[in-house]
């Protein structure tokens, strides 16, 4: 399908437009839900219990330590994967 | 890459970079920072030395640092399980009033990120110095 330069541009423009509309709608809905949700009030009320001044750090390591654990695991798997994939020449002459 | 300027700059800068990384990690509870950025800053200090110096001693020092990466990840898990066994809830805050848990997790995370980044760099550095036999 030999599309000329112009057709390609129009195609990409249309595609980007659709993606933009979807994103903006998504963000708009996301914003509305936030107002009713009381999670941030809960954070603000009880973050003294964690004993730290830095709310972001408290959320990251205390309220949502499970997510941070997932993040640590993702990083670990990434590093381990690269090192494992690159292992083969070690077997060759070094050992 | 091994010019004396880079060598002396590396030798002069690395302790301060490592110190700053440790500061960012340990003060993550009070000021912005924490485990992840602190670990990477410390890793950049070590990489500065790795790049500028070629001595075998440094190479042997960082040779099998990926084990610290593994140790850091499992230490994070142990802290979570510790919370589960000691007080019922996974990743529970064992010292509610004090930031002990936060600092502990910060240190573990920064150790892991530090070791992982240095291990990655050592691997890529080795590729660049002696390309793998397949080429």
XYZ file of N, CA and C in Angstrom:
690
model
N 0.913 -1.159 0.000
C 0.000 0.000 0.000
C 0.946 1.202 0.000
N 1.123 1.760 -1.227
C 2.098 2.847 -1.396
C 1.402 4.143 -1.015
N 1.504 4.586 0.257
C 0.823 5.832 0.645
C 1.789 6.971 0.414
N 1.321 8.043 -0.170
C 2.219 9.188 -0.433
C 2.499 9.896 0.884
N 3.472 10.793 0.885
C 3.891 11.477 2.109
C 2.710 12.140 2.777
N 1.862 12.802 1.949
C 0.751 13.572 2.520
C -0.193 12.635 3.266
N -0.510 11.477 2.614
C -1.456 10.559 3.269
C -0.884 10.104 4.603
N 0.409 9.832 4.612
C 1.005 9.370 5.879
C 0.820 10.438 6.946
N 1.041 11.697 6.545
C 0.921 12.763 7.560
C -0.484 12.810 8.105
N -1.441 12.748 7.179
C -2.836 12.842 7.637
C -3.150 11.687 8.569
N -2.653 10.513 8.184
C -2.931 9.327 9.002
C -2.385 9.523 10.415
N -1.132 9.983 10.467
C -0.535 10.127 11.816
C -1.266 11.219 12.584
N -1.633 12.291 11.886
C -2.364 13.364 12.588
C -3.650 12.807 13.182
N -4.388 12.038 12.362
C -5.675 11.507 12.848
C -5.430 10.623 14.059
N -4.398 9.774 13.932
C -4.115 8.845 15.033
C -3.806 9.623 16.311
N -2.943 10.636 16.163
C -2.551 11.411 17.348
C -3.758 12.113 17.934
N -4.638 12.595 17.046
C -5.823 13.302 17.552
C -6.661 12.364 18.411
N -6.848 11.135 17.889
C -7.682 10.182 18.653
C -7.040 9.919 20.006
N -5.730 9.684 19.980
C -5.059 9.379 21.255
C -5.198 10.562 22.199
N -5.063 11.794 21.652
C -5.152 12.985 22.515
C -6.529 13.049 23.159
N -7.585 12.807 22.332
C -8.936 12.899 22.900
C -9.099 11.870 24.014
N -8.615 10.652 23.766
C -8.779 9.615 24.796
C -8.052 10.030 26.071
N -6.813 10.531 25.910
C -6.025 10.888 27.094
C -6.722 11.984 27.884
N -7.177 13.016 27.158
C -7.766 14.151 27.885
C -9.001 13.677 28.635
N -9.824 12.827 27.964
C -11.000 12.332 28.681
C -10.585 11.567 29.918
N -9.585 10.716 29.736
C -9.137 9.912 30.875
C -8.712 10.821 32.017
N -7.917 11.836 31.697
C -7.429 12.717 32.769
C -8.589 13.459 33.393
N -9.528 13.870 32.547
C -10.634 14.681 33.108
C -11.408 13.813 34.106
N -11.705 12.553 33.714
C -12.467 11.701 34.642
C -11.637 11.480 35.897
N -10.337 11.220 35.679
C -9.463 10.952 36.821
C -9.552 12.124 37.798
N -9.581 13.357 37.229
C -9.544 14.521 38.114
C -10.817 14.588 38.918
N -11.959 14.272 38.274
C -13.220 14.410 39.013
C -13.256 13.407 40.151
N -12.819 12.143 39.876
C -12.920 11.170 40.969
C -12.115 11.646 42.167
N -10.962 12.312 41.875
C -10.053 12.629 42.993
C -10.785 13.452 44.031
N -11.683 14.341 43.585
C -12.208 15.280 44.593
C -12.958 14.515 45.665
N -13.747 13.491 45.267
C -14.550 12.857 46.312
C -13.683 11.947 47.181
N -12.561 11.421 46.607
C -11.874 10.343 47.343
C -11.289 10.905 48.622
N -11.402 10.154 49.738
C -10.936 10.690 51.033
C -9.574 10.135 51.364
N -8.896 9.503 50.399
C -7.622 8.856 50.735
C -6.626 9.914 51.186
N -6.613 11.079 50.461
C -5.551 12.033 50.839
C -5.851 12.624 52.207
N -7.150 12.724 52.568
C -7.410 13.200 53.942
C -6.861 12.191 54.945
N -7.076 10.895 54.631
C -6.579 9.866 55.566
C -5.069 10.008 55.724
N -4.371 10.205 54.580
C -2.904 10.353 54.657
C -2.560 11.528 55.567
N -3.236 12.661 55.315
C -2.838 13.872 56.062
C -3.132 13.698 57.548
N -4.235 13.056 57.885
C -4.574 12.944 59.314
C -3.592 12.027 60.037
N -3.254 10.884 59.405
C -2.580 9.865 60.226
C -1.107 9.779 59.918
N -0.524 10.754 59.169
C 0.875 10.481 58.782
C 1.814 10.815 59.924
N 1.296 11.463 60.999
C 2.184 11.660 62.149
C 2.551 10.316 62.785
N 1.622 9.354 62.695
C 1.940 8.057 63.327
C 3.237 7.493 62.776
N 3.456 7.686 61.468
C 4.665 7.062 60.906
C 5.909 7.769 61.419
N 5.750 8.937 62.004
C 6.883 9.559 62.663
C 7.849 10.236 61.729
N 7.446 10.404 60.450
C 8.435 11.080 59.577
C 7.838 12.376 59.080
N 8.724 13.319 58.737
C 8.270 14.650 58.332
C 7.911 14.640 56.854
N 8.619 13.806 56.101
C 8.507 13.839 54.651
C 7.338 12.946 54.254
N 6.191 13.569 53.906
C 4.979 12.782 53.631
C 5.197 11.864 52.444
N 5.923 12.360 51.431
C 6.111 11.540 50.228
C 6.838 10.254 50.613
N 7.864 10.404 51.439
C 8.644 9.227 51.825
C 7.784 8.284 52.659
N 6.945 8.884 53.514
C 6.094 8.032 54.352
C 5.165 7.208 53.491
N 4.547 7.872 52.512
C 3.613 7.141 51.641
C 4.388 6.066 50.893
N 5.587 6.469 50.405
C 6.323 5.549 49.545
C 6.737 4.308 50.320
N 7.161 4.479 51.573
C 7.736 3.344 52.292
C 6.827 2.813 53.373
N 5.764 3.535 53.677
C 4.985 3.040 54.789
C 3.586 2.655 54.347
N 2.824 3.621 53.835
C 1.466 3.275 53.426
C 1.508 2.355 52.231
N 2.426 2.637 51.286
C 2.411 1.849 50.049
C 3.724 1.103 49.899
N 4.201 0.496 51.011
C 5.478 -0.219 50.924
C 5.344 -1.410 49.993
N 4.140 -1.943 49.874
C 3.957 -3.106 49.013
C 4.264 -2.737 47.562
N 3.793 -1.509 47.155
C 4.093 -1.093 45.773
C 5.586 -0.871 45.603
N 6.219 -0.254 46.652
C 7.661 -0.034 46.526
C 8.382 -1.362 46.444
N 7.869 -2.358 47.130
C 8.491 -3.686 47.050
C 8.415 -4.177 45.613
N 7.248 -3.974 44.989
C 7.149 -4.358 43.578
C 8.157 -3.614 42.734
N 8.336 -2.322 43.040
C 9.280 -1.508 42.263
C 10.689 -2.050 42.422
N 11.031 -2.404 43.684
C 12.384 -2.935 43.938
C 12.564 -4.230 43.167
N 11.498 -5.039 43.160
C 11.629 -6.317 42.462
C 11.803 -6.101 40.960
N 11.059 -5.125 40.410
C 11.196 -4.857 38.967
C 12.634 -4.474 38.658
N 13.197 -3.595 39.520
C 14.580 -3.160 39.276
C 15.520 -4.357 39.377
N 15.267 -5.207 40.367
C 16.152 -6.352 40.571
C 16.091 -7.299 39.390
N 14.871 -7.554 38.920
C 14.740 -8.484 37.793
C 15.431 -7.910 36.564
N 15.301 -6.577 36.388
C 15.935 -5.972 35.217
C 17.445 -6.176 35.274
N 18.037 -5.871 36.433
C 19.494 -5.985 36.524
C 19.899 -7.446 36.373
N 19.169 -8.339 37.075
C 19.530 -9.757 37.011
C 19.392 -10.261 35.580
N 18.331 -9.812 34.892
C 18.130 -10.278 33.517
C 19.301 -9.901 32.644
N 19.738 -8.652 32.745
C 20.836 -8.218 31.875
C 22.091 -9.015 32.205
N 22.342 -9.195 33.507
C 23.581 -9.893 33.858
C 23.519 -11.348 33.412
N 22.325 -11.948 33.519
C 22.230 -13.360 33.114
C 22.415 -13.474 31.608
N 21.756 -12.541 30.877
C 21.857 -12.630 29.417
C 23.309 -12.458 28.986
N 24.064 -11.660 29.743
C 25.412 -11.388 29.303
C 26.421 -12.355 29.866
N 25.961 -13.462 30.422
C 26.861 -14.343 31.171
C 27.705 -15.192 30.232
N 27.257 -15.439 29.002
C 27.820 -16.571 28.257
C 29.309 -16.413 28.060
N 29.845 -15.211 27.806
C 31.278 -15.225 27.470
C 32.106 -15.488 28.713
N 31.482 -15.340 29.897
C 32.299 -15.648 31.087
C 32.643 -17.123 31.076
N 31.649 -17.956 30.708
C 31.936 -19.393 30.738
C 33.070 -19.721 29.784
N 33.142 -18.926 28.693
C 34.085 -19.269 27.626
C 35.503 -19.354 28.150
N 36.197 -18.186 28.211
C 37.620 -18.364 28.492
C 37.943 -18.021 29.932
N 37.083 -17.280 30.614
C 37.540 -16.798 31.934
C 37.568 -17.947 32.923
N 36.517 -18.752 32.966
C 36.549 -19.769 34.046
C 37.209 -21.043 33.558
N 40.640 8.638 28.000
C 39.787 8.506 29.176
C 40.655 8.409 30.446
N 41.907 7.982 30.277
C 42.699 7.726 31.492
C 43.665 8.873 31.723
N 43.338 10.072 31.260
C 44.297 11.167 31.385
C 44.422 11.543 32.854
N 45.593 12.050 33.270
C 45.801 12.383 34.699
C 44.740 13.349 35.223
N 44.234 14.210 34.353
C 43.235 15.171 34.851
C 42.020 14.406 35.355
N 41.546 13.446 34.519
C 40.344 12.707 34.930
C 40.655 11.905 36.191
N 41.874 11.361 36.222
C 42.224 10.548 37.407
C 42.150 11.386 38.668
N 42.855 12.535 38.656
C 42.879 13.325 39.903
C 41.488 13.859 40.212
N 40.734 14.275 39.163
C 39.381 14.790 39.420
C 38.538 13.678 40.051
N 38.667 12.482 39.483
C 37.889 11.368 40.031
C 38.256 11.116 41.472
N 39.576 11.087 41.709
C 39.997 10.795 43.094
C 39.519 11.889 44.024
N 39.524 13.135 43.529
C 39.141 14.233 44.418
C 37.641 14.231 44.651
N 36.857 13.912 43.613
C 35.398 14.110 43.719
C 34.690 12.945 44.390
N 35.209 11.732 44.191
C 34.407 10.569 44.584
C 33.983 10.586 46.044
N 34.899 10.884 46.999
C 34.417 10.846 48.395
C 33.239 11.793 48.616
N 33.266 12.968 47.971
C 32.163 13.903 48.228
C 30.872 13.397 47.589
N 31.027 12.759 46.409
C 29.814 12.249 45.756
C 29.216 11.137 46.602
N 30.082 10.267 47.117
C 29.569 9.167 47.956
C 28.921 9.739 49.205
N 29.583 10.766 49.788
C 29.021 11.363 51.005
C 27.656 11.960 50.727
N 27.538 12.644 49.586
C 26.261 13.278 49.252
C 25.192 12.211 49.033
N 25.591 11.112 48.368
C 24.617 10.028 48.158
C 24.144 9.481 49.490
N 25.097 9.284 50.415
C 24.702 8.756 51.734
C 23.800 9.761 52.428
N 24.106 11.054 52.286
C 23.268 12.074 52.933
C 21.854 12.010 52.374
N 21.734 11.930 51.052
C 20.399 11.919 50.444
C 19.630 10.696 50.927
N 20.334 9.575 51.074
C 19.638 8.365 51.519
C 19.191 8.500 52.956
N 20.149 8.871 53.824
C 19.826 8.839 55.256
C 18.861 9.954 55.632
N 18.917 11.085 54.905
C 18.021 12.184 55.270
C 16.742 12.128 54.455
N 16.474 10.981 53.817
C 15.268 10.869 53.016
C 14.019 11.059 53.843
N 14.152 10.842 55.164
C 12.963 10.969 56.016
C 12.639 12.441 56.224
N 13.645 13.277 56.269
C 13.401 14.685 56.591
C 13.313 15.519 55.328
N 14.316 15.371 54.490
C 14.337 16.261 53.312
C 14.052 15.407 52.086
N 13.759 16.053 50.952
C 13.503 15.234 49.763
C 14.705 14.364 49.458
N 14.439 13.128 48.969
C 15.549 12.216 48.692
C 15.063 10.822 48.991
N 15.945 10.017 49.584
C 15.473 8.690 49.933
C 16.339 7.625 49.310
N 15.846 6.411 49.346
C 16.662 5.272 48.964
C 17.087 5.312 47.512
N 16.109 5.535 46.621
C 16.438 5.389 45.210
C 17.442 6.436 44.750
N 17.156 7.748 44.906
C 18.150 8.699 44.400
C 19.481 8.591 45.113
N 19.442 8.328 46.427
C 20.702 8.228 47.159
C 21.563 7.127 46.601
N 20.942 5.970 46.324
C 21.724 4.847 45.810
C 22.361 5.174 44.483
N 21.598 5.866 43.615
C 22.160 6.150 42.293
C 23.300 7.140 42.396
N 23.169 8.116 43.321
C 24.258 9.095 43.439
C 25.522 8.397 43.907
N 25.359 7.486 44.863
C 26.555 6.765 45.327
C 27.147 5.940 44.197
N 26.250 5.332 43.395
C 26.763 4.524 42.284
C 27.549 5.405 41.323
N 27.069 6.640 41.106
C 27.800 7.498 40.158
C 29.178 7.814 40.701
N 29.310 7.910 42.041
C 30.642 8.133 42.602
C 31.567 6.991 42.264
N 31.082 5.770 42.469
C 31.946 4.619 42.224
C 32.253 4.505 40.742
N 31.250 4.817 39.900
C 31.494 4.705 38.453
C 32.540 5.718 38.027
N 32.532 6.885 38.679
C 33.549 7.897 38.347
C 34.942 7.303 38.535
N 35.107 6.580 39.628
C 36.430 5.976 39.859
C 36.676 4.858 38.865
N 35.640 4.069 38.599
C 35.826 2.935 37.680
C 36.279 3.415 36.306
N 35.712 4.545 35.889
C 36.037 5.022 34.550
C 37.457 5.570 34.534
N 37.798 6.322 35.586
C 39.077 7.040 35.486
C 40.243 6.121 35.815
N 40.024 5.119 36.706
C 41.185 4.286 37.056
C 41.018 2.913 36.432
N 42.141 2.252 36.182
C 42.044 0.941 35.545
C 42.661 -0.136 36.408
N 42.895 0.166 37.703
C 43.692 -0.778 38.500
C 42.863 -2.010 38.761
N 43.562 -3.133 38.832
C 42.881 -4.404 39.064
C 42.215 -4.405 40.431
N 42.817 -3.671 41.380
C 42.266 -3.735 42.749
C 40.831 -3.248 42.721
N 40.577 -2.122 41.989
C 39.207 -1.597 41.974
C 38.305 -2.601 41.274
N 38.855 -3.170 40.173
C 38.026 -4.131 39.436
C 37.659 -5.287 40.361
N 38.653 -5.787 41.118
C 38.333 -6.939 41.978
C 37.368 -6.503 43.061
N 37.467 -5.217 43.498
C 36.575 -4.755 44.560
C 35.124 -4.847 44.112
N 34.871 -4.443 42.825
C 33.474 -4.358 42.400
C 33.091 -5.587 41.589
N 33.995 -6.623 41.605
C 33.776 -7.744 40.699
C 32.414 -8.382 40.942
N 32.158 -8.871 42.174
C 30.869 -9.550 42.360
C 30.002 -8.707 43.283
N 29.664 -7.490 42.780
C 28.824 -6.628 43.606
C 27.354 -6.975 43.393
N 27.067 -7.807 42.351
C 25.640 -8.057 42.118
C 25.023 -8.842 43.264
N 25.895 -9.480 44.117
C 25.304 -10.210 45.230
C 24.685 -9.237 46.227
N 25.282 -8.029 46.315
C 24.661 -7.053 47.219
C 23.305 -6.637 46.671
N 23.199 -6.630 45.340
C 21.917 -6.290 44.731
C 20.872 -7.297 45.200
N 21.216 -8.586 45.118
C 20.281 -9.634 45.561
C 19.987 -9.491 47.046
N 21.050 -9.247 47.797
C 20.884 -9.153 49.253
C 19.954 -8.001 49.597
N 20.108 -6.861 48.859
C 19.243 -5.708 49.151
C 17.790 -6.035 48.885
N 17.535 -6.706 47.756
C 16.144 -7.008 47.413
C 15.534 -7.924 48.469
N 16.299 -8.946 48.883
C 15.703 -9.880 49.851
C 15.607 -9.246 51.222
N 16.508 -8.299 51.535
C 16.384 -7.625 52.830
C 15.082 -6.850 52.875
N 14.714 -6.236 51.725
C 13.442 -5.497 51.691
C 12.300 -6.470 51.967
N 12.397 -7.663 51.345
C 11.343 -8.666 51.576
C 11.318 -9.076 53.040
N 12.506 -9.254 53.629
C 12.550 -9.711 55.030
C 11.920 -8.670 55.941
N 12.179 -7.381 55.627
C 11.568 -6.346 56.466
C 10.055 -6.461 56.370
N 9.560 -6.711 55.147
C 8.104 -6.862 54.996
C 7.599 -8.051 55.779
N 8.310 -9.182 55.635
C 7.855 -10.389 56.337
C 8.012 -10.195 57.836
N 9.071 -9.465 58.238
C 9.248 -9.212 59.672
C 8.012 -8.544 60.224
N 7.506 -7.540 59.450
C 6.283 -6.868 59.890
C 5.155 -7.865 60.012
N 5.104 -8.807 59.042
C 4.008 -9.784 59.046
C 4.095 -10.649 60.298
N 5.303 -11.163 60.601
C 5.400 -12.106 61.727
C 5.294 -11.372 63.050
N 5.967 -10.218 63.144
C 6.048 -9.583 64.468
C 4.732 -8.928 64.836
N 4.063 -8.310 63.841
C 2.862 -7.609 64.319
C 1.712 -7.783 63.339
N 1.634 -8.935 62.686
C 0.363 -9.267 62.069
C 0.140 -8.757 60.672
N 0.659 -7.556 60.312
C 0.309 -7.038 58.981
C 1.580 -6.952 58.156
N 1.476 -7.360 56.880
C 2.622 -7.327 55.971
C 3.125 -5.889 55.896
N 4.442 -5.712 55.965
C 5.048 -4.375 55.940
C 4.480 -3.486 57.028
N 4.183 -4.081 58.198
C 3.618 -3.256 59.274
C 4.706 -2.350 59.820
N 4.301 -1.218 60.349
C 5.263 -0.293 60.931
C 5.570 -0.761 62.340
N 6.773 -1.319 62.560
C 7.047 -1.941 63.865
C 7.259 -0.886 64.922
N 7.783 0.268 64.559
C 7.933 1.326 65.577
C 7.008 2.478 65.164
N 5.749 2.473 65.585
C 4.783 3.422 65.001
C 5.229 4.863 65.108
N 5.745 5.269 66.244
C 5.982 6.719 66.412
C 7.282 7.142 65.733
N 8.224 6.239 65.577
C 9.568 6.725 65.159
C 9.830 6.311 63.717
N 10.629 7.088 62.958
C 10.873 6.767 61.545
C 11.884 5.652 61.371
N 12.029 4.734 62.328
C 13.076 3.714 62.216
C 12.819 2.862 60.983
N 11.553 2.459 60.808
C 11.258 1.581 59.664
C 11.609 2.282 58.358
N 11.287 3.572 58.296
C 11.519 4.295 57.030
C 13.003 4.336 56.725
N 13.798 4.670 57.761
C 15.252 4.773 57.508
C 15.788 3.411 57.117
N 15.301 2.353 57.810
C 15.782 1.004 57.498
C 15.487 0.673 56.045
N 14.237 0.899 55.623
C 13.873 0.575 54.240
C 14.667 1.440 53.278
N 14.895 2.704 53.670
C 15.674 3.592 52.807
C 17.054 3.021 52.564
N 17.691 2.597 53.647
C 19.061 2.085 53.513
C 19.068 0.846 52.637
N 18.086 -0.043 52.865
C 18.051 -1.284 52.082
C 17.868 -0.964 50.602
N 16.949 -0.043 50.315
C 16.684 0.282 48.912
C 17.911 0.922 48.289
N 18.570 1.814 49.042
C 19.718 2.493 48.427
C 20.851 1.509 48.209
N 21.030 0.548 49.136
C 22.061 -0.468 48.914
C 21.760 -1.224 47.627
N 20.485 -1.575 47.444
C 20.125 -2.368 46.274
C 20.343 -1.582 44.992
N 19.878 -0.338 44.966
C 20.009 0.452 43.740
C 21.482 0.699 43.453
N 22.245 0.966 44.515
C 23.685 1.198 44.336
C 24.342 -0.018 43.705
N 24.107 -1.187 44.313
C 24.779 -2.391 43.816
C 24.308 -2.712 42.412
N 22.995 -2.557 42.163
C 22.484 -2.880 40.839
C 23.093 -1.997 39.779
N 23.164 -0.681 40.049
C 23.700 0.228 39.033
C 25.166 -0.059 38.784
N 25.931 -0.279 39.869
C 27.363 -0.532 39.671
C 27.541 -1.847 38.929
N 26.702 -2.865 39.267
C 26.844 -4.154 38.584
C 26.567 -3.976 37.094
N 25.531 -3.188 36.788
C 25.214 -2.953 35.375
C 26.393 -2.288 34.691
N 26.952 -1.282 35.358
C 28.027 -0.539 34.716
C 29.244 -1.434 34.522
N 29.533 -2.254 35.542
C 30.698 -3.141 35.409
C 30.486 -4.062 34.225
N 29.235 -4.537 34.072
C 28.968 -5.454 32.963
C 29.179 -4.732 31.635
N 28.602 -3.530 31.502
C 28.722 -2.836 30.218
C 30.167 -2.391 30.001
N 30.843 -2.034 31.096
C 32.231 -1.594 30.951
C 33.061 -2.753 30.454
N 32.771 -3.947 30.979
C 33.562 -5.121 30.558
C 33.304 -5.378 29.084
N 32.032 -5.217 28.658
C 31.717 -5.414 27.238
C 32.599 -4.496 26.402
N 32.721 -3.237 26.851
C 33.405 -2.251 26.007
C 34.893 -2.551 25.993
N 35.435 -3.059 27.136
C 36.888 -3.260 27.161
C 37.201 -4.536 26.411
N 36.518 -5.668 26.753
C 36.813 -6.905 25.993
C 35.481 -7.377 25.418
N 35.210 -7.036 24.163
C 33.909 -7.457 23.596
C 33.765 -8.966 23.659
N 32.491 -9.402 23.797
C 32.260 -10.840 24.037
C 32.746 -11.636 22.831
N 32.973 -12.919 23.051
C 33.662 -13.719 22.024
C 32.793 -13.870 20.788
N 31.500 -13.595 20.882
C 30.639 -13.914 19.723
C 30.991 -13.020 18.533
N 31.453 -11.758 18.772
C 31.677 -10.900 17.590
C 32.811 -11.444 16.723
